[in-house]
XYZ file of C-alpha atoms in Angstrom:
659
model
C -154.626 157.698 -33.489
C -154.164 154.043 -32.490
C -150.895 154.418 -33.093
C -150.192 157.392 -31.019
C -152.538 155.731 -28.152
C -150.481 152.500 -28.207
C -146.995 154.529 -28.057
C -148.426 156.505 -25.165
C -149.599 153.467 -23.237
C -146.189 151.264 -23.722
C -144.789 152.041 -20.148
C -147.701 149.825 -18.970
C -145.718 146.639 -19.438
C -142.408 147.677 -18.839
C -141.255 144.067 -18.183
C -141.485 143.088 -22.236
C -138.044 145.074 -22.694
C -136.238 142.258 -20.513
C -137.816 139.541 -22.877
C -139.639 136.315 -22.299
C -138.518 133.518 -20.379
C -138.833 130.050 -20.979
C -140.180 127.543 -18.879
C -138.134 124.567 -17.201
C -139.064 121.737 -19.546
C -139.207 121.990 -23.449
C -139.369 119.695 -26.258
C -135.771 119.145 -27.598
C -134.417 121.261 -30.064
C -136.178 125.091 -28.865
C -134.091 127.368 -27.245
C -133.788 127.470 -23.410
C -134.596 130.632 -21.615
C -134.167 131.282 -17.916
C -137.519 131.922 -16.234
C -141.184 132.668 -16.877
C -141.912 136.021 -17.644
C -142.523 138.917 -15.011
C -146.237 139.566 -14.387
C -147.608 142.780 -14.748
C -146.802 145.142 -11.571
C -148.591 148.675 -11.759
C -146.685 149.546 -8.643
C -143.316 149.321 -10.616
C -144.719 151.443 -12.809
C -145.423 154.066 -10.551
C -141.889 154.311 -8.918
C -140.634 154.070 -12.435
C -142.255 157.547 -13.385
C -141.999 159.356 -10.184
C -137.783 158.906 -10.240
C -138.263 160.614 -13.444
C -136.923 157.419 -15.464
C -139.957 157.300 -17.837
C -138.465 158.835 -21.081
C -139.939 161.757 -22.653
C -142.475 161.552 -25.738
C -139.911 163.103 -28.532
C -140.885 166.256 -29.992
C -142.537 165.854 -33.681
C -140.244 167.521 -36.860
C -141.852 170.525 -37.929
C -144.453 170.465 -40.813
C -145.997 173.892 -41.769
C -144.682 176.984 -40.967
C -147.067 177.815 -37.719
C -145.225 175.080 -35.950
C -141.916 176.897 -36.347
C -143.221 179.656 -35.034
C -144.698 178.191 -32.362
C -141.012 176.602 -31.508
C -139.926 179.442 -30.647
C -142.104 179.762 -27.829
C -140.577 176.698 -26.509
C -140.001 177.327 -23.080
C -143.739 178.244 -22.627
C -145.074 175.068 -24.442
C -142.660 172.915 -22.362
C -143.824 174.348 -18.959
C -146.971 173.735 -20.499
C -146.423 169.913 -21.314
C -144.207 169.476 -17.828
C -147.552 170.679 -16.318
C -149.775 168.542 -18.366
C -147.488 165.201 -18.126
C -147.209 165.607 -14.492
C -151.318 166.002 -14.132
C -151.062 162.986 -16.057
C -148.874 160.883 -13.771
C -150.951 161.988 -10.680
C -153.958 160.429 -12.248
C -152.202 157.377 -13.741
C -150.676 156.794 -10.029
C -154.370 157.109 -8.454
C -155.669 154.815 -10.874
C -152.861 152.516 -10.132
C -152.782 152.505 -6.878
C -156.543 151.749 -7.003
C -155.432 147.994 -9.150
C -158.368 147.653 -11.200
C -159.427 144.710 -12.261
C -158.688 143.005 -15.668
C -160.550 144.019 -18.116
C -163.424 141.743 -20.010
C -161.375 140.575 -22.707
C -164.272 138.879 -24.343
C -166.502 141.914 -24.494
C -163.627 143.933 -26.164
C -164.151 145.766 -29.589
C -160.681 144.550 -30.724
C -160.498 146.798 -33.802
C -159.856 149.736 -31.463
C -158.285 148.819 -28.219
C -154.948 149.910 -27.131
C -151.530 147.835 -27.174
C -151.835 147.504 -23.423
C -155.221 145.950 -23.480
C -154.133 143.544 -25.858
C -150.875 142.685 -24.246
C -152.928 142.462 -21.050
C -155.684 139.865 -22.067
C -152.787 138.361 -24.347
C -150.912 137.880 -21.044
C -154.128 136.893 -19.404
C -155.248 134.158 -22.172
C -151.455 132.476 -21.833
C -151.687 131.878 -18.411
C -154.786 129.834 -18.398
C -151.630 127.160 -19.773
C -154.073 125.882 -22.532
C -153.052 125.675 -26.279
C -156.390 127.526 -27.123
C -154.862 130.200 -24.233
C -151.527 130.724 -26.210
C -153.271 130.721 -29.499
C -155.330 133.431 -28.616
C -152.849 135.108 -27.134
C -150.902 135.141 -30.202
C -153.749 136.001 -32.176
C -154.029 139.293 -30.313
C -150.549 140.277 -30.379
C -150.105 139.446 -34.342
C -152.648 142.179 -35.049
C -150.655 144.695 -34.340
C -148.017 146.322 -37.042
C -144.934 145.045 -37.597
C -143.629 148.225 -37.023
C -144.907 148.990 -33.810
C -142.677 150.024 -31.097
C -143.331 147.177 -28.942
C -142.676 144.824 -31.791
C -139.383 143.220 -30.862
C -140.796 142.330 -27.402
C -144.255 140.766 -28.724
C -142.440 138.633 -31.042
C -140.192 137.036 -27.842
C -143.439 136.596 -26.558
C -145.227 134.917 -29.292
C -142.082 132.888 -29.888
C -142.425 131.522 -26.139
C -145.777 131.092 -26.428
C -145.478 129.075 -29.372
C -142.794 126.968 -28.061
C -145.279 126.268 -24.709
C -147.803 125.028 -27.231
C -145.045 122.703 -28.865
C -144.529 121.513 -25.218
C -148.323 121.162 -24.554
C -148.341 119.164 -28.085
C -145.158 116.370 -26.706
C -147.297 116.302 -23.478
C -150.376 115.409 -25.617
C -147.852 112.696 -27.524
C -146.190 111.279 -24.475
C -150.193 110.917 -23.019
C -151.002 108.981 -25.937
C -153.360 111.184 -28.244
C -150.955 111.251 -31.248
C -153.272 112.645 -33.520
C -153.888 115.581 -31.362
C -150.599 115.967 -30.654
C -150.529 116.409 -34.376
C -153.297 118.830 -34.585
C -151.811 120.910 -31.521
C -148.380 120.937 -33.223
C -149.552 121.910 -36.738
C -151.804 125.203 -35.218
C -148.024 126.536 -34.370
C -148.096 129.942 -36.259
C -145.722 129.378 -39.247
C -143.232 132.109 -38.784
C -142.336 130.703 -35.497
C -139.010 129.191 -34.545
C -140.842 126.450 -33.129
C -142.823 126.090 -36.540
C -139.738 124.869 -38.217
C -139.173 122.106 -35.524
C -142.597 120.337 -36.027
C -142.395 118.808 -39.398
C -139.355 116.679 -37.452
C -141.069 116.453 -34.216
C -143.950 114.771 -35.984
C -142.363 112.912 -37.629
C -140.504 111.478 -34.732
C -143.549 111.337 -32.854
C -145.024 109.186 -36.154
C -141.971 106.978 -35.548
C -142.428 106.151 -32.694
C -145.721 105.316 -32.824
C -145.007 102.980 -35.470
C -142.464 101.307 -33.835
C -144.520 101.217 -30.852
C -147.920 99.770 -32.672
C -145.394 96.783 -34.278
C -143.856 95.538 -31.205
C -147.554 96.125 -29.391
C -148.920 93.818 -32.604
C -145.936 91.222 -32.323
C -146.733 90.831 -28.758
C -150.006 90.368 -29.249
C -149.276 87.383 -32.488
C -147.347 85.731 -29.938
C -150.204 85.832 -27.405
C -152.429 84.083 -30.027
C -149.881 81.987 -30.499
C -149.744 81.484 -26.512
C -145.842 82.358 -26.510
C -146.132 83.721 -23.573
C -142.160 84.214 -23.031
C -141.908 85.863 -26.432
C -144.753 88.272 -25.495
C -143.232 89.157 -22.696
C -139.421 89.886 -24.608
C -141.196 92.236 -26.716
C -143.321 93.833 -23.587
C -139.973 94.728 -22.167
C -139.041 96.257 -25.544
C -141.822 99.140 -24.978
C -139.991 100.138 -22.041
C -137.406 102.171 -24.444
C -139.463 103.306 -27.451
C -139.552 106.704 -26.376
C -142.822 107.689 -25.428
C -144.704 107.445 -21.698
C -148.075 106.349 -22.710
C -146.410 103.335 -24.649
C -144.004 102.918 -21.602
C -146.575 102.765 -18.933
C -149.994 102.579 -19.933
C -149.692 99.758 -22.904
C -146.585 98.372 -21.020
C -148.828 97.831 -18.233
C -151.961 96.544 -20.296
C -149.598 94.236 -22.591
C -148.428 92.620 -19.413
C -151.511 92.388 -17.939
C -152.951 90.574 -20.896
C -149.969 88.261 -20.479
C -150.691 87.377 -17.369
C -154.138 86.816 -17.812
C -153.510 84.596 -20.708
C -151.020 82.242 -18.786
C -153.427 82.224 -16.382
C -156.211 81.321 -18.633
C -154.182 78.679 -20.081
C -153.479 76.904 -16.886
C -157.095 77.019 -16.294
C -158.079 75.305 -19.839
C -154.844 73.071 -18.603
C -157.220 72.392 -15.098
C -160.221 71.851 -17.233
C -158.190 69.185 -19.471
C -157.038 67.399 -15.993
C -160.315 67.157 -14.774
C -161.485 65.979 -18.017
C -159.408 63.148 -18.182
C -160.950 61.385 -15.157
C -164.238 61.133 -17.217
C -166.891 61.517 -14.472
C -170.128 63.441 -15.306
C -169.039 65.663 -12.294
C -165.713 65.863 -13.693
C -166.866 67.005 -16.773
C -169.536 69.670 -15.633
C -166.304 71.527 -13.503
C -164.149 71.172 -16.665
C -167.153 73.114 -18.446
C -167.874 75.194 -16.117
C -163.647 76.586 -16.044
C -163.933 76.721 -19.959
C -166.842 78.475 -20.436
C -165.461 81.187 -17.959
C -162.619 82.226 -19.750
C -163.326 85.811 -21.258
C -163.780 86.110 -25.173
C -160.877 88.694 -25.332
C -158.782 86.052 -23.815
C -155.912 84.743 -26.522
C -156.724 81.507 -24.888
C -160.344 82.093 -25.472
C -159.984 80.255 -29.434
C -158.338 77.542 -27.639
C -161.093 77.063 -24.604
C -163.630 76.632 -27.412
C -161.981 74.104 -28.934
C -161.746 72.160 -25.875
C -165.413 73.030 -24.790
C -166.466 71.531 -28.306
C -164.081 68.315 -27.306
C -165.353 68.116 -24.101
C -169.410 67.791 -25.989
C -167.909 65.147 -28.236
C -166.384 63.462 -24.808
C -169.928 63.651 -23.228
C -171.588 62.080 -25.900
C -168.839 59.354 -25.893
C -169.411 58.624 -22.579
C -172.995 58.588 -22.754
C -172.383 55.447 -25.123
C -170.349 53.749 -23.020
C -172.723 54.199 -20.129
C -175.417 52.631 -22.150
C -172.947 49.877 -23.100
C -173.095 49.592 -19.209
C -176.904 49.651 -18.929
C -176.735 52.374 -17.390
C -179.193 54.571 -19.097
C -179.804 57.229 -16.399
C -176.229 58.007 -16.217
C -176.402 58.110 -20.413
C -178.973 60.811 -20.073
C -177.568 62.728 -17.586
C -174.165 62.904 -19.697
C -176.071 64.360 -22.892
C -177.701 67.048 -20.520
C -174.505 68.316 -19.355
C -173.527 69.224 -23.051
C -173.451 72.840 -23.125
C -176.857 74.121 -25.591
C -174.225 76.561 -26.954
C -172.359 73.860 -29.035
C -175.195 73.102 -31.125
C -175.134 69.880 -30.867
C -179.236 69.493 -30.372
C -179.204 66.908 -33.178
C -176.527 64.653 -32.165
C -178.270 65.003 -28.445
C -181.541 63.889 -30.097
C -180.208 61.184 -31.924
C -178.656 59.589 -28.763
C -181.762 59.884 -26.912
C -183.790 57.774 -29.417
C -180.669 55.674 -29.151
C -181.036 54.938 -25.622
C -184.955 54.208 -25.629
C -184.262 51.735 -28.532
C -181.403 50.352 -26.574
C -183.823 50.422 -23.298
C -186.117 48.346 -25.276
C -183.616 45.684 -26.216
C -182.893 44.757 -22.632
C -186.377 43.767 -21.957
C -185.284 40.378 -23.465
C -186.461 38.321 -26.014
C -187.464 38.635 -29.370
C -190.017 41.209 -29.210
C -187.651 43.790 -27.340
C -185.153 43.466 -29.925
C -187.669 44.170 -33.281
C -188.901 47.048 -31.061
C -185.678 48.726 -30.704
C -185.042 47.924 -34.491
C -188.467 49.835 -35.183
C -187.160 53.012 -32.826
C -184.256 53.453 -34.384
C -185.666 53.558 -37.976
C -186.751 56.875 -37.030
C -183.288 58.202 -37.347
C -183.246 59.241 -40.976
C -179.948 59.186 -43.451
C -179.830 62.819 -42.891
C -179.241 63.056 -38.971
C -175.690 62.532 -37.276
C -175.991 59.735 -36.218
C -177.421 57.633 -38.538
C -174.513 55.451 -39.374
C -174.276 54.345 -35.797
C -178.296 53.660 -35.509
C -177.815 51.705 -39.030
C -174.881 49.425 -37.266
C -177.136 48.758 -34.399
C -179.610 47.847 -36.251
C -177.964 45.485 -38.108
C -176.721 44.198 -35.146
C -179.805 43.398 -33.483
C -181.282 42.148 -36.783
C -178.342 39.369 -36.455
C -179.134 39.191 -32.880
C -182.913 38.538 -33.720
C -181.792 35.629 -36.035
C -179.555 34.251 -33.444
C -182.023 34.244 -31.192
C -184.720 32.564 -33.199
C -182.221 29.747 -34.208
C -181.530 29.349 -30.613
C -185.204 29.070 -29.666
C -185.574 26.394 -32.408
C -182.156 24.517 -30.399
C -184.434 24.496 -27.293
C -187.552 22.781 -28.999
C -185.583 20.325 -30.685
C -184.074 19.387 -26.638
C -187.183 19.104 -25.532
C -187.353 15.196 -25.348
C -184.028 15.422 -23.205
C -182.882 12.111 -24.512
C -179.324 11.854 -25.522
C -179.844 12.156 -28.972
C -182.061 15.028 -28.821
C -179.347 17.051 -26.972
C -177.151 16.408 -29.527
C -179.210 17.070 -32.063
C -180.080 20.569 -30.285
C -176.305 21.027 -29.977
C -175.955 21.001 -33.937
C -178.904 23.246 -34.563
C -177.698 25.709 -31.898
C -174.041 25.507 -32.870
C -175.282 27.085 -36.666
C -175.848 30.417 -34.669
C -172.620 32.328 -35.514
C -169.610 33.216 -32.711
C -169.829 36.914 -33.733
C -173.616 36.848 -33.033
C -174.365 38.890 -30.157
C -176.752 36.112 -29.299
C -173.538 33.699 -29.149
C -173.157 34.122 -25.523
C -176.775 32.785 -24.360
C -176.432 30.136 -27.089
C -172.892 29.025 -25.818
C -174.288 28.726 -22.549
C -177.118 26.659 -23.214
C -175.075 24.492 -25.557
C -172.679 23.530 -21.973
C -175.987 23.062 -20.342
C -176.998 20.329 -22.781
C -173.574 18.998 -22.891
C -173.494 18.819 -19.056
C -176.688 16.749 -19.373
C -175.670 14.409 -21.890
C -171.954 13.808 -19.662
C -174.086 13.229 -16.430
C -176.167 10.915 -18.317
C -173.066 8.784 -19.741
C -171.224 9.127 -16.217
C -172.920 8.843 -13.498
C -173.560 4.914 -13.891
C -169.654 4.854 -13.688
C -169.537 7.301 -10.535
C -172.259 4.966 -8.677
C -170.069 1.939 -9.677
C -167.123 3.231 -8.031
C -168.848 4.303 -5.144
C -170.234 0.943 -4.359
C -166.809 -0.449 -4.975
C -165.404 1.606 -2.377
C -168.711 0.977 0.397
C -167.314 -2.833 0.124
C -163.848 -1.760 0.940
C -162.255 -2.040 -2.721
C -160.958 1.392 -2.199
C -158.305 0.743 -5.181
C -160.885 -0.338 -7.535
C -162.951 2.475 -6.758
C -160.177 4.870 -7.356
C -159.663 2.990 -10.732
C -163.292 3.207 -11.679
C -163.314 6.947 -11.124
C -160.824 8.304 -12.933
C -162.714 6.790 -16.030
C -164.365 10.404 -15.983
C -162.164 12.773 -17.568
C -161.341 16.248 -16.685
C -163.704 18.563 -18.059
C -166.883 16.494 -17.970
C -170.160 17.388 -15.638
C -169.387 14.810 -13.054
C -165.675 15.369 -12.612
C -165.392 17.448 -9.561
C -167.606 15.178 -8.250
C -165.009 12.033 -8.978
C -162.223 14.086 -8.312
C -163.800 14.692 -4.435
C -164.524 10.971 -3.994
C -161.154 9.663 -5.412
C -159.137 12.034 -2.799
C -161.402 10.871 0.156
C -160.935 7.057 -1.084
C -157.110 7.571 -1.379
C -157.074 9.329 2.157
C -158.464 6.560 3.294
C -156.366 3.753 1.386
C -152.789 5.467 2.534
C -153.902 5.359 5.872
C -154.472 1.952 5.597
C -151.182 1.275 4.030
C -148.999 3.598 6.596
C -150.401 3.467 9.500
C -148.928 0.212 10.552
C -145.589 1.865 9.600
C -146.495 4.964 11.933
C -147.473 2.590 15.078
C -144.234 0.356 14.495
C -142.261 4.042 14.858
C -143.793 4.640 17.952
C -143.183 1.743 19.344
C -139.367 1.855 19.043
C -139.652 5.353 20.067
C -140.926 4.282 23.328
C -138.613 1.776 23.638
C -135.725 4.620 23.355
C -134.886 3.124 19.957
C -135.096 6.492 18.896
C -133.013 6.174 15.885
C -134.689 3.623 14.550
C -138.313 5.042 14.632
C -136.861 7.832 12.683
C -136.273 5.741 9.765
C -139.289 3.482 10.233
C -141.229 6.768 10.053
C -139.365 8.310 7.533
C -140.495 5.901 4.625
C -144.020 7.937 4.968
C -143.021 9.629 1.952
C -144.706 13.364 0.804
C -147.752 13.455 -0.188
C -149.025 10.894 1.936
C -152.188 11.032 4.466
C -149.809 10.499 6.868
C -147.012 12.375 6.250
C -147.250 15.288 7.761
C -148.127 13.473 11.420
C -145.230 11.368 10.560
C -143.150 14.804 10.191
C -144.056 16.051 13.985
C -143.407 12.567 15.208
C -139.832 12.559 13.509
C -138.754 15.854 14.286
C -139.900 15.408 18.298
C -137.378 12.026 18.028
C -134.830 14.036 16.327
C -134.599 16.506 19.101
C -134.471 13.733 21.782
C -131.994 11.720 19.937
C -129.581 15.038 20.103
C -130.149 14.992 23.577
C -129.170 11.971 24.277
C -126.232 12.294 22.224
C -124.717 15.565 23.787
C -125.570 14.531 27.286
C -123.117 10.944 26.683
C -120.886 13.549 25.222
C -121.145 15.418 28.343
C -120.648 12.546 30.518
C -117.590 11.123 28.633
C -115.875 14.864 28.855
C -116.258 14.633 32.754
C -114.603 11.671 32.994
C -110.853 13.108 33.014
C -112.009 15.568 36.000
C -109.986 17.994 35.032
C -111.543 21.410 35.435
C -111.171 22.052 31.414
C -112.817 18.825 31.208
C -115.723 19.802 33.465
C -116.260 22.889 31.476
C -116.680 21.385 28.633
C -119.277 18.796 29.807
C -120.863 22.172 31.292
C -121.603 23.337 27.937
C -122.524 20.144 26.210
C -125.106 19.955 28.804
C -126.788 23.132 28.388
C -127.214 22.197 24.864
C -129.499 19.758 25.474
C -132.942 21.042 24.000
C -135.467 22.067 26.489
C -137.887 19.741 24.789
C -135.580 16.350 25.289
C -136.849 14.013 27.696
C -132.903 14.227 29.105
C -133.291 18.027 29.903
C -133.865 17.130 33.814
C -131.045 14.599 33.635
C -128.558 17.184 31.773
C -129.597 20.174 34.606
C -128.901 17.567 37.098
C -124.984 16.371 35.807
C -124.161 20.463 35.036
C -125.221 21.348 38.458
C -123.076 18.792 39.864
C -119.998 19.609 37.379
C -120.343 23.078 38.411
C -120.066 22.416 42.029
C -117.200 20.128 41.212
C -115.072 22.881 39.508
C -115.515 25.456 42.654
C -114.001 22.422 44.623
C -111.362 22.117 43.044
C -111.179 25.753 43.013
C -111.312 25.736 46.733
C -108.549 23.295 46.706
C -106.355 25.140 45.045
C -106.403 28.344 47.113
C -104.496 26.774 50.244
C -101.570 26.507 48.160
C -101.943 29.050 45.025
C -104.515 31.303 45.299
C -104.178 32.911 41.324
C -104.635 29.460 40.334
C -107.970 29.408 41.912
C -109.120 32.565 41.046
C -108.767 31.399 37.271
C -110.249 27.755 38.094
C -113.364 29.360 39.784
C -114.010 32.033 36.961
C -114.654 28.932 35.119
C -117.883 28.278 36.803
C -120.563 28.791 34.284
C -123.182 31.593 34.807
C -126.739 30.066 35.564
C -125.614 27.561 37.745
C -125.841 26.628 41.452
C -122.200 27.000 41.741
C -121.858 30.513 40.440
C -122.897 32.615 43.054
C -121.063 30.696 45.696
C -117.951 31.139 43.044
C -118.486 34.917 42.796
C -118.127 35.377 46.811
C -114.887 33.143 46.600
C -113.554 35.274 43.865
C -114.085 38.636 46.295
C -112.483 36.881 48.963
C -109.231 35.249 47.190
C -109.068 39.113 45.189
C -108.805 40.792 48.537
C -106.433 38.163 50.135
C -104.142 38.777 47.237
C -104.566 42.995 47.085
C -102.452 43.639 50.455
C -99.445 41.302 48.942
C -99.808 43.027 45.468
C -99.575 46.663 47.148
C -96.373 45.668 49.460
C -93.295 47.855 48.986
C -89.656 46.350 49.706
C -87.626 48.049 52.665
């Protein structure tokens, strides 16, 4: 019977009696064991049997009278059984010493397999460390009867493997596969203790996952709103959710998104800054930067909005270039607009506008009319229809204005004053708001200039004739009849300036000559007074002021030299020193400078001679007098020699000691 066979083969796994041990790490709430289950050791079993520790099978109770009779001969049967067991032990030892390989568990017919074989294969499956391996191991052992002698050890082993399955589910959950973790946990046999923890564990996993997803989604919402600081604050919360996948992989993923989004926003800011330059090159660079932002970036939507704005800006820039009469630049602006913006209709209309505007630049009414016809191709269903209609109205008004101007020119052709005045009246019928007004106004100005020249030329000619005969005052008075703003006004003013200069020179020349004559006689004060009568703005005023400055310098030199002479008359050291100081103030440009130099040289020698006279009787006073000789005079060097001599002569006297 299978049960008998299982019982006889029980000693093959003696380690089960000690019970399986739990792995080092296990899910919360599961019982903890000391160590991993021992591996099957055939040698240990052999040693145990050799020592006689293996228990002998118990005799069956008698069931028939024959058995009762046979029991009477138990000594004989005991010896026979002992011999039989010894033989089996020897054969087992020989077999164990050979250490056979594990059986081919996949090829075994399990309904007739021994319990030891099931245990051996279950252990082999469990050693794979996989969910399927543990489940196959459990399935092999669960098929054994509930009253099997090894049921206690088998149940412990099943509990241990169930706990390991739950641990693998926890590992799968921590790795980021919630569905797989739940699926693994739900495969744990219901009758195990680990199965009782599955419901709570799955609930905890779902809550952790739900909380982590909520944090992640809120951070992504902040990213879409470009609130990077709030998004990063939420990313920090992921570090405490209780799941390794969310705390590492998803946290890194989120922070990478935040960093990339911030970089993209900085790129977009740089693109906007470039676009503010409003040049073709800057706009092309700005578009390249904005178009480089990935579609998965939170900044992508903003980038697309900015790109569309850049396209509109290029369209405006093309129109501005056209206003500057730069059709080539306008075309380049249009070519720079990205095709993805779907602005083909606007671009086509703008090209039509460029062509029409170039026709209008040809000048004349024919060019304007050609431009109007060209713009008529832009229908009411076109995006630039309103702009085209506005431009057509302006050109039509300009055609009317230029037609009126041409009529006025025809009126002015005879060239008489009356014809010119009539032409002006006709030209003034052109509105100031008309695009042709600038040309009309310029033409009116030319006609007025012709009229004013015709009227004022005789007046200026008369003034010039008066000036030729010497009537400068009369010439000036006549020329002043030509008022400001008239065609000959500037010419008249130039003539008046020349005549006024000639007149002022004639009036002020005698005064300046008189002043110079007085200065030559040494009467400098009178010369300054006469020259000062030439007022500011007069033709000779600048020349008179130059002479006055020279004469005042000379006059100052005379006065200083006179004061120096007066001071020196006292003959004292102090008076001579004052005289030298005053003489030194005479300007270099003054004619009296040479005389002043001679005088101060003489006075400095006089001071030195006074010092030498004092040295005979009072050396100390002589030193004080010599020190007053001014520097940069001829006597200064000699005075310094005398000072050293006198000071040296005084030192022994000052250093003597009384006996």
